[in-house]
């Protein structure tokens, strides 16, 4: 396997493998994010293997950033100083059945954790489209799946142990108001060592896919369409006012009406599909109503394959659910410009939560996602136009994906923006965890 292919498949950096510190990097070993659209600007990389090593590194460095599984498309995880990779801090620490929690090290991937939990009879409430991402990297950016009643992945977090700038640890849980500013934190408050996630009884799920839903069906049936399963995703190429695929994920331990032969005009797929129809469905989790464990049905992509397309860029915008149809149609009006740059758009629903910097803070949201072809100039030109279309609806971007929204506009969409700013200052008085991403947003 070639180096780049290896890094992409495993998400591991060659630098991180067996290397505790690599102060002087050779040019050839510069490391990129998963998509390869960003080469990190760090001077050095640490990959601690124990809590004590992590605390030691944190104490020593002047400025830096925690690094999860490197799946963000923007500079949220970038640093010009020291990277602290969580790649080795990836173990399950304790199954606390009495309190319905599992304690894990923050770098564990959902795919690894899912299998472990399922074997012991447990599950977590939801997963993203891919299982390859780390628990704290995902929670820090409000990564989400779909489901009208499902909060994003951060809502499974019940407690975190944060290593602060001085190398000391602080435990934050739901009894502490600061907890609500510290989970979706963009890595701005410190490095999380361990996380407690809420667990529930394991469940099986099925996926049924329909093709060819007229977009107009969303106008009067939005709630029925998104309510047809535990988690529903719509995929569109924005051609002919058509939703190309409807993915309905249902738990087998919940009761639903039988799925009809025609779903608001869409017809059942006759084989497994990839959301980008030209791609092979071999990388996708099983469909056609075949039941399987939650951790192999809630994500669209399988752990052992490259998810999505591979060579791509991603953007995503969230609008309050009450504006969903108008916002979708506002984007539809740009379909001629969008289509040539796009692999596929996905529409998902996310339940409101209490995390200050969550994209779903206080409101049920609809996410409008774009998997772009890797045409950077074209994408950077179209993004301000998409953002302008969504501005009247309070549109805001995913914390880990590409956008050009100005800080003034963004701050307005977060009622707790100033509280988070204050908390950041209090938790990081020496600006150890600052980077250009936070500075450009005016959060420092
Ligand atoms: C193919 C693909 C599919 C995707 N699908 C989805 C999807 O379905 N839904 C969705 O919402 N997003 C999706 N994303 C985006 C992705 O989930 C986010 O970018 C997520 O943050 C990536 O997690 P990571 O572990 O790679 O974090 P990184 O990108 O490495 O880091 C993200 C942030 O987390 C911080 N961080 C990481 N670990 C810690 C820690 N231990 N303590 C403190 N801070 C920490 C970093 O400093 C940084 O600020 C997708 C991305 C890709 C590439």
CSV table of C-alpha atoms and ligand atoms in Angstrom, one decimal:
chain,number,residue,atom,x,y,z
A,1,UNK,CA,0.0,0.0,0.0
A,2,UNK,CA,1.4,3.4,-0.9
A,3,UNK,CA,2.1,5.9,1.9
A,4,UNK,CA,-0.8,8.3,1.1
A,5,UNK,CA,-3.2,5.5,0.6
A,6,UNK,CA,-2.1,4.0,4.0
A,7,UNK,CA,-2.6,7.4,5.8
A,8,UNK,CA,-6.0,7.8,4.2
A,9,UNK,CA,-7.2,4.3,5.0
A,10,UNK,CA,-5.9,4.2,8.6
A,11,UNK,CA,-6.0,7.9,9.4
A,12,UNK,CA,-2.6,7.3,11.1
A,13,UNK,CA,0.3,9.5,10.3
A,14,UNK,CA,3.6,7.9,9.7
A,15,UNK,CA,5.0,10.5,12.0
A,16,UNK,CA,2.7,9.4,14.8
A,17,UNK,CA,3.6,5.8,14.5
A,18,UNK,CA,6.0,4.9,17.2
A,19,UNK,CA,7.2,8.5,17.5
A,20,UNK,CA,6.7,10.3,20.7
A,21,UNK,CA,8.3,13.6,19.6
A,22,UNK,CA,9.5,14.6,16.2
A,23,UNK,CA,10.9,18.1,16.6
A,24,UNK,CA,12.5,18.6,13.1
A,25,UNK,CA,10.3,17.4,10.4
A,26,UNK,CA,11.7,16.5,7.0
A,27,UNK,CA,9.8,18.2,4.2
A,28,UNK,CA,8.7,14.9,2.8
A,29,UNK,CA,7.0,14.0,6.0
A,30,UNK,CA,4.8,17.1,6.2
A,31,UNK,CA,1.4,15.9,7.2
A,32,UNK,CA,-2.0,16.7,5.7
A,33,UNK,CA,-5.5,16.4,6.9
A,34,UNK,CA,-7.6,13.4,5.7
A,35,UNK,CA,-8.8,15.1,2.5
A,36,UNK,CA,-5.3,16.4,1.6
A,37,UNK,CA,-6.5,19.9,1.1
A,38,UNK,CA,-4.6,21.3,4.1
A,39,UNK,CA,-0.9,20.7,5.1
A,40,UNK,CA,-0.6,21.4,8.8
A,41,UNK,CA,1.7,24.3,9.7
A,42,UNK,CA,3.0,22.8,12.9
A,43,UNK,CA,6.7,22.9,14.0
A,44,UNK,CA,6.5,19.7,16.0
A,45,UNK,CA,4.3,16.7,16.8
A,46,UNK,CA,3.8,14.9,20.0
A,47,UNK,CA,1.9,11.6,20.3
A,48,UNK,CA,1.6,10.8,24.0
A,49,UNK,CA,0.7,7.3,25.0
A,50,UNK,CA,-0.4,7.8,28.6
A,51,UNK,CA,-2.3,10.4,30.6
A,52,UNK,CA,1.0,11.3,32.4
A,53,UNK,CA,2.8,11.8,29.0
A,54,UNK,CA,-0.1,14.0,27.8
A,55,UNK,CA,0.1,16.2,31.0
A,56,UNK,CA,3.8,16.5,30.6
A,57,UNK,CA,3.6,17.6,26.9
A,58,UNK,CA,0.9,20.1,27.7
A,59,UNK,CA,3.0,21.6,30.5
A,60,UNK,CA,6.1,21.9,28.2
A,61,UNK,CA,4.7,23.4,25.0
A,62,UNK,CA,4.1,27.2,24.6
A,63,UNK,CA,1.3,27.0,22.1
A,64,UNK,CA,-0.4,24.2,20.2
A,65,UNK,CA,-3.5,22.2,19.3
A,66,UNK,CA,-5.0,18.8,20.0
A,67,UNK,CA,-5.3,16.7,16.8
A,68,UNK,CA,-7.9,14.0,16.5
A,69,UNK,CA,-8.3,11.8,13.4
A,70,UNK,CA,-7.6,14.8,11.0
A,71,UNK,CA,-11.0,14.7,9.2
A,72,UNK,CA,-11.7,18.4,9.4
A,73,UNK,CA,-11.5,20.2,6.1
A,74,UNK,CA,-10.6,23.7,7.5
A,75,UNK,CA,-7.9,25.0,9.9
A,76,UNK,CA,-9.8,24.3,13.1
A,77,UNK,CA,-7.2,21.7,14.1
A,78,UNK,CA,-4.2,23.5,12.6
A,79,UNK,CA,-1.3,25.1,14.5
A,80,UNK,CA,1.9,26.9,13.7
A,81,UNK,CA,3.5,25.5,16.8
A,82,UNK,CA,2.9,22.1,18.5
A,83,UNK,CA,0.4,19.4,17.6
A,84,UNK,CA,-0.6,16.9,20.2
A,85,UNK,CA,-2.0,13.8,18.4
A,86,UNK,CA,-4.5,11.7,20.3
A,87,UNK,CA,-3.8,8.7,18.1
A,88,UNK,CA,-2.5,6.5,20.9
A,89,UNK,CA,-5.0,7.6,23.5
A,90,UNK,CA,-7.6,5.3,22.0
A,91,UNK,CA,-8.6,2.9,24.7
A,92,UNK,CA,-11.9,2.0,26.5
A,93,UNK,CA,-11.2,2.8,30.1
A,94,UNK,CA,-14.4,1.6,32.0
A,95,UNK,CA,-17.9,0.4,31.3
A,96,UNK,CA,-20.0,1.9,34.1
A,97,UNK,CA,-23.2,0.0,33.7
A,98,UNK,CA,-24.7,1.4,36.9
A,99,UNK,CA,-24.6,4.9,35.6
A,100,UNK,CA,-25.1,4.1,31.9
A,101,UNK,CA,-21.7,5.4,30.9
A,102,UNK,CA,-18.6,4.3,29.0
A,103,UNK,CA,-15.4,6.1,29.8
A,104,UNK,CA,-13.0,6.2,26.9
A,105,UNK,CA,-9.7,8.0,26.0
A,106,UNK,CA,-10.6,10.9,23.7
A,107,UNK,CA,-8.8,9.6,20.6
A,108,UNK,CA,-10.8,6.4,20.2
A,109,UNK,CA,-12.7,6.2,16.9
A,110,UNK,CA,-16.5,5.5,16.9
A,111,UNK,CA,-15.9,2.4,14.7
A,112,UNK,CA,-13.7,0.8,17.3
A,113,UNK,CA,-15.9,1.8,20.2
A,114,UNK,CA,-19.1,0.7,18.5
A,115,UNK,CA,-17.9,-2.8,18.0
A,116,UNK,CA,-16.6,-3.0,21.6
A,117,UNK,CA,-19.9,-1.7,23.0
A,118,UNK,CA,-22.1,-3.8,20.9
A,119,UNK,CA,-20.3,-7.0,22.0
A,120,UNK,CA,-21.2,-6.0,25.6
A,121,UNK,CA,-24.8,-5.3,24.8
A,122,UNK,CA,-24.6,-1.5,24.5
A,123,UNK,CA,-24.9,1.3,21.9
A,124,UNK,CA,-24.6,5.1,21.7
A,125,UNK,CA,-27.5,7.1,20.3
A,126,UNK,CA,-26.2,8.1,16.9
A,127,UNK,CA,-23.2,8.2,14.6
A,128,UNK,CA,-22.0,10.4,11.7
A,129,UNK,CA,-21.8,9.2,8.1
A,130,UNK,CA,-18.4,7.6,8.8
A,131,UNK,CA,-17.1,5.7,11.8
A,132,UNK,CA,-13.5,6.7,11.3
A,133,UNK,CA,-13.5,9.9,13.3
A,134,UNK,CA,-12.3,10.3,16.9
A,135,UNK,CA,-14.8,10.8,19.7
A,136,UNK,CA,-13.4,14.1,20.9
A,137,UNK,CA,-12.5,15.5,17.5
A,138,UNK,CA,-16.1,14.9,16.5
A,139,UNK,CA,-17.6,16.2,19.7
A,140,UNK,CA,-15.4,19.4,19.6
A,141,UNK,CA,-16.9,20.4,16.2
A,142,UNK,CA,-20.6,19.3,16.9
A,143,UNK,CA,-20.3,16.5,14.3
A,144,UNK,CA,-23.8,15.0,13.7
A,145,UNK,CA,-25.7,12.2,12.1
A,146,UNK,CA,-29.4,12.6,11.3
A,147,UNK,CA,-32.7,12.0,13.2
A,148,UNK,CA,-35.4,14.4,14.4
A,149,UNK,CA,-35.0,13.3,18.0
A,150,UNK,CA,-31.2,12.8,17.8
A,151,UNK,CA,-28.9,15.4,19.1
A,152,UNK,CA,-25.4,15.6,17.5
A,153,UNK,CA,-22.6,13.4,18.7
A,154,UNK,CA,-21.6,15.8,21.5
A,155,UNK,CA,-24.9,15.2,23.2
A,156,UNK,CA,-23.8,11.7,24.1
A,157,UNK,CA,-21.0,13.3,26.3
A,158,UNK,CA,-21.8,13.2,30.0
A,159,UNK,CA,-18.3,14.3,31.3
A,160,UNK,CA,-14.9,15.2,30.2
A,161,UNK,CA,-11.5,15.3,31.8
A,162,UNK,CA,-9.7,18.3,30.4
A,163,UNK,CA,-6.0,18.9,30.6
A,164,UNK,CA,-5.6,22.6,31.1
A,165,UNK,CA,-2.7,24.8,29.9
A,166,UNK,CA,-0.8,24.3,33.1
A,167,UNK,CA,-0.9,20.5,32.7
A,168,UNK,CA,-3.4,20.0,35.5
A,169,UNK,CA,-6.7,18.0,35.0
A,170,UNK,CA,-10.2,19.2,35.6
A,171,UNK,CA,-13.3,17.1,35.4
A,172,UNK,CA,-16.4,18.7,34.0
A,173,UNK,CA,-19.8,17.1,34.0
A,174,UNK,CA,-23.5,18.1,33.5
A,175,UNK,CA,-23.6,19.5,37.0
A,176,UNK,CA,-21.2,22.2,36.1
A,177,UNK,CA,-22.5,25.1,33.9
A,178,UNK,CA,-19.0,25.3,32.2
A,179,UNK,CA,-19.5,21.8,30.9
A,180,UNK,CA,-21.9,23.3,28.3
A,181,UNK,CA,-19.2,25.5,27.0
A,182,UNK,CA,-16.5,22.9,27.1
A,183,UNK,CA,-17.6,20.0,25.0
A,184,UNK,CA,-18.2,21.7,21.6
A,185,UNK,CA,-15.0,23.7,22.2
A,186,UNK,CA,-13.1,23.8,18.9
A,187,UNK,CA,-10.1,22.5,20.9
A,188,UNK,CA,-9.9,26.0,22.4
A,189,UNK,CA,-9.9,25.1,26.1
A,190,UNK,CA,-7.3,22.4,26.4
A,191,UNK,CA,-6.8,18.8,25.5
A,192,UNK,CA,-9.5,16.3,26.6
A,193,UNK,CA,-7.9,13.2,28.0
A,194,UNK,CA,-11.0,11.1,28.7
A,195,UNK,CA,-14.7,11.3,28.0
A,196,UNK,CA,-17.8,9.6,29.5
A,197,UNK,CA,-20.4,8.8,26.9
A,198,UNK,CA,-24.0,7.9,27.6
A,199,UNK,CA,-24.9,4.4,26.6
A,200,UNK,CA,-28.1,2.5,25.9
A,201,UNK,CA,-29.1,-1.0,25.2
A,202,UNK,CA,-27.7,-2.2,21.9
A,203,UNK,CA,-30.1,-2.3,18.9
A,204,UNK,CA,-30.3,-3.5,15.3
A,205,UNK,CA,-31.3,-1.2,12.5
A,206,UNK,CA,-32.2,-1.5,8.8
A,207,UNK,CA,-31.7,0.9,5.9
A,208,UNK,CA,-34.2,1.3,3.1
A,209,UNK,CA,-33.3,3.5,0.2
A,210,UNK,CA,-35.7,5.1,-2.2
A,211,UNK,CA,-34.9,6.9,-5.5
A,212,UNK,CA,-36.4,9.9,-7.2
A,213,UNK,CA,-38.3,12.0,-4.6
A,214,UNK,CA,-39.7,15.2,-6.2
A,215,UNK,CA,-38.3,18.1,-4.1
A,216,UNK,CA,-41.8,19.6,-4.1
A,217,UNK,CA,-42.9,16.8,-1.8
A,218,UNK,CA,-40.8,18.4,0.9
A,219,UNK,CA,-43.1,21.5,1.0
A,220,UNK,CA,-46.1,19.8,2.6
A,221,UNK,CA,-44.5,16.6,3.9
A,222,UNK,CA,-41.2,17.6,5.4
A,223,UNK,CA,-42.0,16.2,8.9
A,224,UNK,CA,-43.4,13.0,7.5
A,225,UNK,CA,-40.4,12.4,5.3
A,226,UNK,CA,-37.8,13.1,8.0
A,227,UNK,CA,-40.0,11.3,10.5
A,228,UNK,CA,-40.1,8.1,8.5
A,229,UNK,CA,-37.2,6.6,10.4
A,230,UNK,CA,-34.9,6.9,13.4
A,231,UNK,CA,-32.4,8.7,11.1
A,232,UNK,CA,-33.3,10.0,7.6
A,233,UNK,CA,-30.9,11.4,5.0
A,234,UNK,CA,-31.8,12.9,1.6
A,235,UNK,CA,-29.2,13.1,-1.2
A,236,UNK,CA,-29.5,15.4,-4.2
A,237,UNK,CA,-27.4,16.6,-7.1
A,238,UNK,CA,-29.8,19.6,-7.4
A,239,UNK,CA,-30.9,18.4,-10.9
A,240,UNK,CA,-34.5,18.6,-12.0
A,241,UNK,CA,-35.8,19.6,-8.5
A,242,UNK,CA,-35.2,16.0,-7.6
A,243,UNK,CA,-34.0,14.3,-4.4
A,244,UNK,CA,-32.0,11.4,-5.9
A,245,UNK,CA,-31.9,9.1,-2.8
A,246,UNK,CA,-33.8,8.9,0.5
A,247,UNK,CA,-32.0,6.8,3.1
A,248,UNK,CA,-34.3,5.7,5.9
A,249,UNK,CA,-32.6,4.1,8.9
A,250,UNK,CA,-35.0,2.3,11.3
A,251,UNK,CA,-34.4,0.7,14.6
A,252,UNK,CA,-35.8,-2.8,14.8
A,253,UNK,CA,-36.8,-2.3,18.4
A,254,UNK,CA,-39.1,0.6,17.5
A,255,UNK,CA,-42.5,0.5,15.8
A,256,UNK,CA,-43.1,2.3,12.4
A,257,UNK,CA,-45.7,2.2,9.8
A,258,UNK,CA,-44.8,-0.3,7.0
A,259,UNK,CA,-42.8,1.5,4.2
A,260,UNK,CA,-45.0,2.0,1.1
A,261,UNK,CA,-44.3,0.9,-2.5
A,262,UNK,CA,-44.0,4.6,-3.4
A,263,UNK,CA,-42.6,7.0,-0.8
A,264,UNK,CA,-44.1,10.4,-1.7
A,265,UNK,CA,-43.4,9.6,-5.3
A,266,UNK,CA,-40.0,7.9,-4.8
A,267,UNK,CA,-39.5,4.2,-5.6
A,268,UNK,CA,-37.5,1.6,-3.7
A,269,UNK,CA,-33.9,1.1,-4.8
A,270,UNK,CA,-33.3,-2.4,-6.2
A,271,UNK,CA,-29.7,-2.7,-5.0
A,272,UNK,CA,-27.3,-1.1,-2.4
A,273,UNK,CA,-26.4,2.4,-3.5
A,274,UNK,CA,-23.5,4.9,-2.9
A,275,UNK,CA,-24.8,8.4,-2.3
A,276,UNK,CA,-22.6,9.4,-5.3
A,277,UNK,CA,-24.4,7.0,-7.6
A,278,UNK,CA,-21.4,6.6,-9.9
A,279,UNK,CA,-19.3,5.2,-7.0
A,280,UNK,CA,-19.4,1.5,-5.9
A,281,UNK,CA,-21.6,0.8,-3.0
A,282,UNK,CA,-19.0,-1.7,-1.6
A,283,UNK,CA,-17.9,1.0,0.8
A,284,UNK,CA,-21.4,1.6,2.0
A,285,UNK,CA,-23.2,-0.1,5.0
A,286,UNK,CA,-25.8,-2.7,4.0
A,287,UNK,CA,-29.2,-1.4,2.7
A,288,UNK,CA,-32.2,-3.2,1.2
A,289,UNK,CA,-33.8,-3.6,4.7
A,290,UNK,CA,-31.2,-6.1,5.9
A,291,UNK,CA,-31.0,-5.8,9.7
A,292,UNK,CA,-27.6,-5.2,11.3
A,293,UNK,CA,-26.0,-3.8,14.4
A,294,UNK,CA,-26.4,-0.1,15.0
A,295,UNK,CA,-22.7,0.7,14.5
A,296,UNK,CA,-22.9,-0.8,11.0
A,297,UNK,CA,-26.2,0.9,9.9
A,298,UNK,CA,-26.2,4.4,11.4
A,299,UNK,CA,-23.0,5.4,9.5
A,300,UNK,CA,-23.3,5.4,5.7
A,301,UNK,CA,-19.8,4.1,5.2
A,302,UNK,CA,-17.9,1.0,6.4
A,303,UNK,CA,-14.9,1.4,8.7
A,304,UNK,CA,-12.6,-0.7,6.5
A,305,UNK,CA,-13.2,1.4,3.4
A,306,UNK,CA,-12.4,5.0,2.3
A,307,UNK,CA,-15.6,6.9,3.1
A,308,UNK,CA,-17.4,9.3,0.8
A,309,UNK,CA,-15.3,9.9,-2.4
A,310,UNK,CA,-11.8,10.5,-1.0
A,311,UNK,CA,-10.6,13.3,-3.3
A,312,UNK,CA,-13.1,16.0,-2.2
A,313,UNK,CA,-13.9,19.1,-0.2
A,314,UNK,CA,-16.8,19.5,2.1
A,315,UNK,CA,-19.0,22.4,3.3
A,316,UNK,CA,-22.2,22.3,5.4
A,317,UNK,CA,-24.7,24.8,6.6
A,318,UNK,CA,-27.3,24.6,9.4
A,319,UNK,CA,-30.6,26.4,9.3
A,320,UNK,CA,-33.4,26.3,11.9
A,321,UNK,CA,-35.8,23.6,11.0
A,322,UNK,CA,-38.7,26.0,10.7
A,323,UNK,CA,-36.9,27.6,7.6
A,324,UNK,CA,-35.8,24.3,6.1
A,325,UNK,CA,-38.0,24.2,2.9
A,326,UNK,CA,-37.4,27.9,2.0
A,327,UNK,CA,-33.6,27.5,2.7
A,328,UNK,CA,-33.5,24.4,0.5
A,329,UNK,CA,-35.3,26.1,-2.3
A,330,UNK,CA,-33.0,29.1,-2.0
A,331,UNK,CA,-30.1,26.8,-2.7
A,332,UNK,CA,-32.1,25.1,-5.5
A,333,UNK,CA,-32.2,28.4,-7.2
A,334,UNK,CA,-28.4,28.2,-7.6
A,335,UNK,CA,-28.5,24.7,-9.0
A,336,UNK,CA,-26.9,25.6,-12.3
A,337,UNK,CA,-23.8,27.0,-10.6
A,338,UNK,CA,-23.6,24.3,-7.9
A,339,UNK,CA,-24.0,21.2,-10.0
A,340,UNK,CA,-20.7,21.3,-11.9
A,341,UNK,CA,-18.7,21.6,-8.7
A,342,UNK,CA,-20.6,19.0,-6.7
A,343,UNK,CA,-20.4,15.3,-6.0
A,344,UNK,CA,-23.6,15.3,-3.9
A,345,UNK,CA,-25.6,17.2,-1.3
A,346,UNK,CA,-27.0,15.6,1.8
A,347,UNK,CA,-29.9,17.0,3.9
A,348,UNK,CA,-30.2,15.8,7.6
A,349,UNK,CA,-32.1,16.8,10.7
A,350,UNK,CA,-30.6,17.4,14.1
A,351,UNK,CA,-32.3,17.8,17.5
A,352,UNK,CA,-31.7,20.9,19.6
A,353,UNK,CA,-29.1,20.7,22.4
A,354,UNK,CA,-27.6,22.8,25.2
A,355,UNK,CA,-23.9,23.2,24.1
A,356,UNK,CA,-23.1,26.8,23.7
A,357,UNK,CA,-21.1,26.4,20.5
A,358,UNK,CA,-23.2,23.6,19.0
A,359,UNK,CA,-24.6,24.3,15.6
A,360,UNK,CA,-27.9,23.1,17.1
A,361,UNK,CA,-27.8,25.1,20.3
A,362,UNK,CA,-31.4,25.7,21.5
A,363,UNK,CA,-33.0,24.9,18.1
A,364,UNK,CA,-33.9,21.9,15.9
A,365,UNK,CA,-31.8,22.3,12.8
A,366,UNK,CA,-31.6,21.0,9.2
A,367,UNK,CA,-28.1,20.5,7.7
A,368,UNK,CA,-27.5,21.2,4.1
A,369,UNK,CA,-24.2,19.5,3.2
A,370,UNK,CA,-22.1,19.7,0.1
A,371,UNK,CA,-19.5,17.1,-0.9
A,372,UNK,CA,-17.6,19.1,-3.5
A,373,UNK,CA,-15.2,18.0,-6.2
A,374,UNK,CA,-11.7,19.0,-5.3
A,375,UNK,CA,-12.0,22.2,-7.4
A,376,UNK,CA,-10.8,24.7,-4.7
A,377,UNK,CA,-11.1,28.0,-6.7
A,378,UNK,CA,-14.7,27.2,-7.8
A,379,UNK,CA,-15.7,26.1,-4.3
A,380,UNK,CA,-14.3,29.2,-2.7
A,381,UNK,CA,-16.1,31.4,-5.3
A,382,UNK,CA,-19.5,29.7,-4.8
A,383,UNK,CA,-19.4,29.6,-1.0
A,384,UNK,CA,-20.1,33.3,-0.4
A,385,UNK,CA,-23.1,33.1,-2.7
A,386,UNK,CA,-24.5,30.1,-0.8
A,387,UNK,CA,-23.8,31.8,2.5
A,388,UNK,CA,-25.6,34.9,1.3
A,389,UNK,CA,-28.6,32.8,0.3
A,390,UNK,CA,-28.8,31.2,3.7
A,391,UNK,CA,-28.1,34.4,5.7
A,392,UNK,CA,-31.8,35.4,6.0
A,393,UNK,CA,-32.5,32.1,7.6
A,394,UNK,CA,-29.6,32.4,10.1
A,395,UNK,CA,-27.5,29.8,8.3
A,396,UNK,CA,-24.2,28.9,10.0
A,397,UNK,CA,-21.4,26.6,8.9
A,398,UNK,CA,-20.1,23.3,10.3
A,399,UNK,CA,-17.1,23.9,12.5
A,400,UNK,CA,-15.0,21.4,10.7
A,401,UNK,CA,-15.8,22.2,7.1
A,402,UNK,CA,-15.0,24.9,4.6
A,403,UNK,CA,-16.8,28.3,4.7
A,404,UNK,CA,-16.2,32.0,4.2
A,405,UNK,CA,-18.7,33.4,6.7
A,406,UNK,CA,-17.5,36.5,8.4
A,407,UNK,CA,-17.1,36.5,12.2
A,408,UNK,CA,-19.7,39.3,12.7
A,409,UNK,CA,-22.3,37.2,10.9
A,410,UNK,CA,-21.3,34.0,12.8
A,411,UNK,CA,-21.3,35.6,16.2
A,412,UNK,CA,-24.9,36.7,15.7
A,413,UNK,CA,-26.1,33.1,15.2
A,414,UNK,CA,-24.6,31.9,18.6
A,415,UNK,CA,-26.5,33.4,21.6
A,416,UNK,CA,-23.7,32.2,23.9
A,417,UNK,CA,-20.8,33.5,21.8
A,418,UNK,CA,-19.6,35.9,24.4
A,419,UNK,CA,-20.0,33.4,27.2
A,420,UNK,CA,-17.7,31.0,25.3
A,421,UNK,CA,-15.2,33.8,24.7
A,422,UNK,CA,-15.1,34.5,28.4
A,423,UNK,CA,-14.8,30.8,29.3
A,424,UNK,CA,-11.9,30.4,26.8
A,425,UNK,CA,-10.1,33.3,28.4
A,426,UNK,CA,-10.6,31.9,31.9
A,427,UNK,CA,-9.6,28.3,31.0
A,428,UNK,CA,-6.6,29.4,28.8
A,429,UNK,CA,-5.3,32.7,30.2
A,430,UNK,CA,-1.9,32.2,28.5
A,431,UNK,CA,-3.4,31.6,25.0
A,432,UNK,CA,-1.8,28.2,24.8
A,433,UNK,CA,-4.6,26.8,22.6
A,434,UNK,CA,-5.1,29.7,20.2
A,435,UNK,CA,-4.6,29.4,16.5
A,436,UNK,CA,-5.5,31.5,13.4
A,437,UNK,CA,-8.9,29.8,13.1
A,438,UNK,CA,-9.9,31.1,16.6
A,439,UNK,CA,-8.2,34.5,16.0
A,440,UNK,CA,-10.0,35.0,12.7
A,441,UNK,CA,-13.3,34.4,14.4
A,442,UNK,CA,-12.5,36.9,17.0
A,443,UNK,CA,-12.8,34.3,19.7
A,444,UNK,CA,-9.3,35.3,21.1
B,1,LIG,C1,-15.4,11.8,4.7
B,1,LIG,C2,-15.9,12.7,5.8
B,1,LIG,C3,-17.2,12.5,6.2
B,1,LIG,C4,-17.7,13.3,7.3
B,1,LIG,N1,-19.0,13.1,7.7
B,1,LIG,C5,-19.5,13.9,8.7
B,1,LIG,C6,-20.8,13.7,9.1
B,1,LIG,O1,-21.5,12.8,8.8
B,1,LIG,N2,-21.3,14.6,10.0
B,1,LIG,C7,-20.5,15.7,10.5
B,1,LIG,O2,-21.1,16.5,11.3
B,1,LIG,N3,-19.2,15.9,10.1
B,1,LIG,C8,-18.7,15.0,9.2
B,1,LIG,N4,-17.4,15.2,8.8
B,1,LIG,C9,-16.6,16.2,9.5
B,1,LIG,C10,-15.9,15.6,10.7
B,1,LIG,O3,-16.7,14.8,11.5
B,1,LIG,C11,-15.3,16.7,11.6
B,1,LIG,O4,-14.4,17.5,10.9
B,1,LIG,C12,-14.7,16.2,12.9
B,1,LIG,O5,-14.3,17.2,13.7
B,1,LIG,C13,-13.5,15.3,12.6
B,1,LIG,O6,-13.0,14.7,13.8
B,1,LIG,P1,-11.5,14.4,14.0
B,1,LIG,O7,-11.3,13.4,15.1
B,1,LIG,O8,-10.9,14.1,12.7
B,1,LIG,O9,-11.0,15.8,14.5
B,1,LIG,P2,-9.8,16.8,14.0
B,1,LIG,O10,-10.2,17.3,12.6
B,1,LIG,O11,-8.5,16.2,14.1
B,1,LIG,O12,-10.0,18.0,15.0
B,1,LIG,C14,-11.2,18.7,15.1
B,1,LIG,C15,-11.2,19.7,16.3
B,1,LIG,O13,-11.2,18.9,17.5
B,1,LIG,C16,-10.2,19.3,18.4
B,1,LIG,N5,-9.8,18.1,19.2
B,1,LIG,C17,-9.5,16.8,18.7
B,1,LIG,N6,-9.3,16.0,19.7
B,1,LIG,C18,-9.4,16.7,20.8
B,1,LIG,C19,-9.2,16.5,22.2
B,1,LIG,N7,-8.9,15.3,22.7
B,1,LIG,N8,-9.3,17.5,23.1
B,1,LIG,C20,-9.6,18.7,22.7
B,1,LIG,N9,-9.8,19.0,21.4
B,1,LIG,C21,-9.7,18.1,20.5
B,1,LIG,C22,-9.1,19.8,17.5
B,1,LIG,O14,-8.2,20.6,18.1
B,1,LIG,C23,-9.9,20.5,16.4
B,1,LIG,O15,-10.2,21.8,16.9
B,1,LIG,C24,-16.8,14.3,7.9
B,1,LIG,C25,-15.5,14.5,7.4
B,1,LIG,C26,-15.0,13.6,6.4
B,1,LIG,C27,-13.6,13.7,6.0
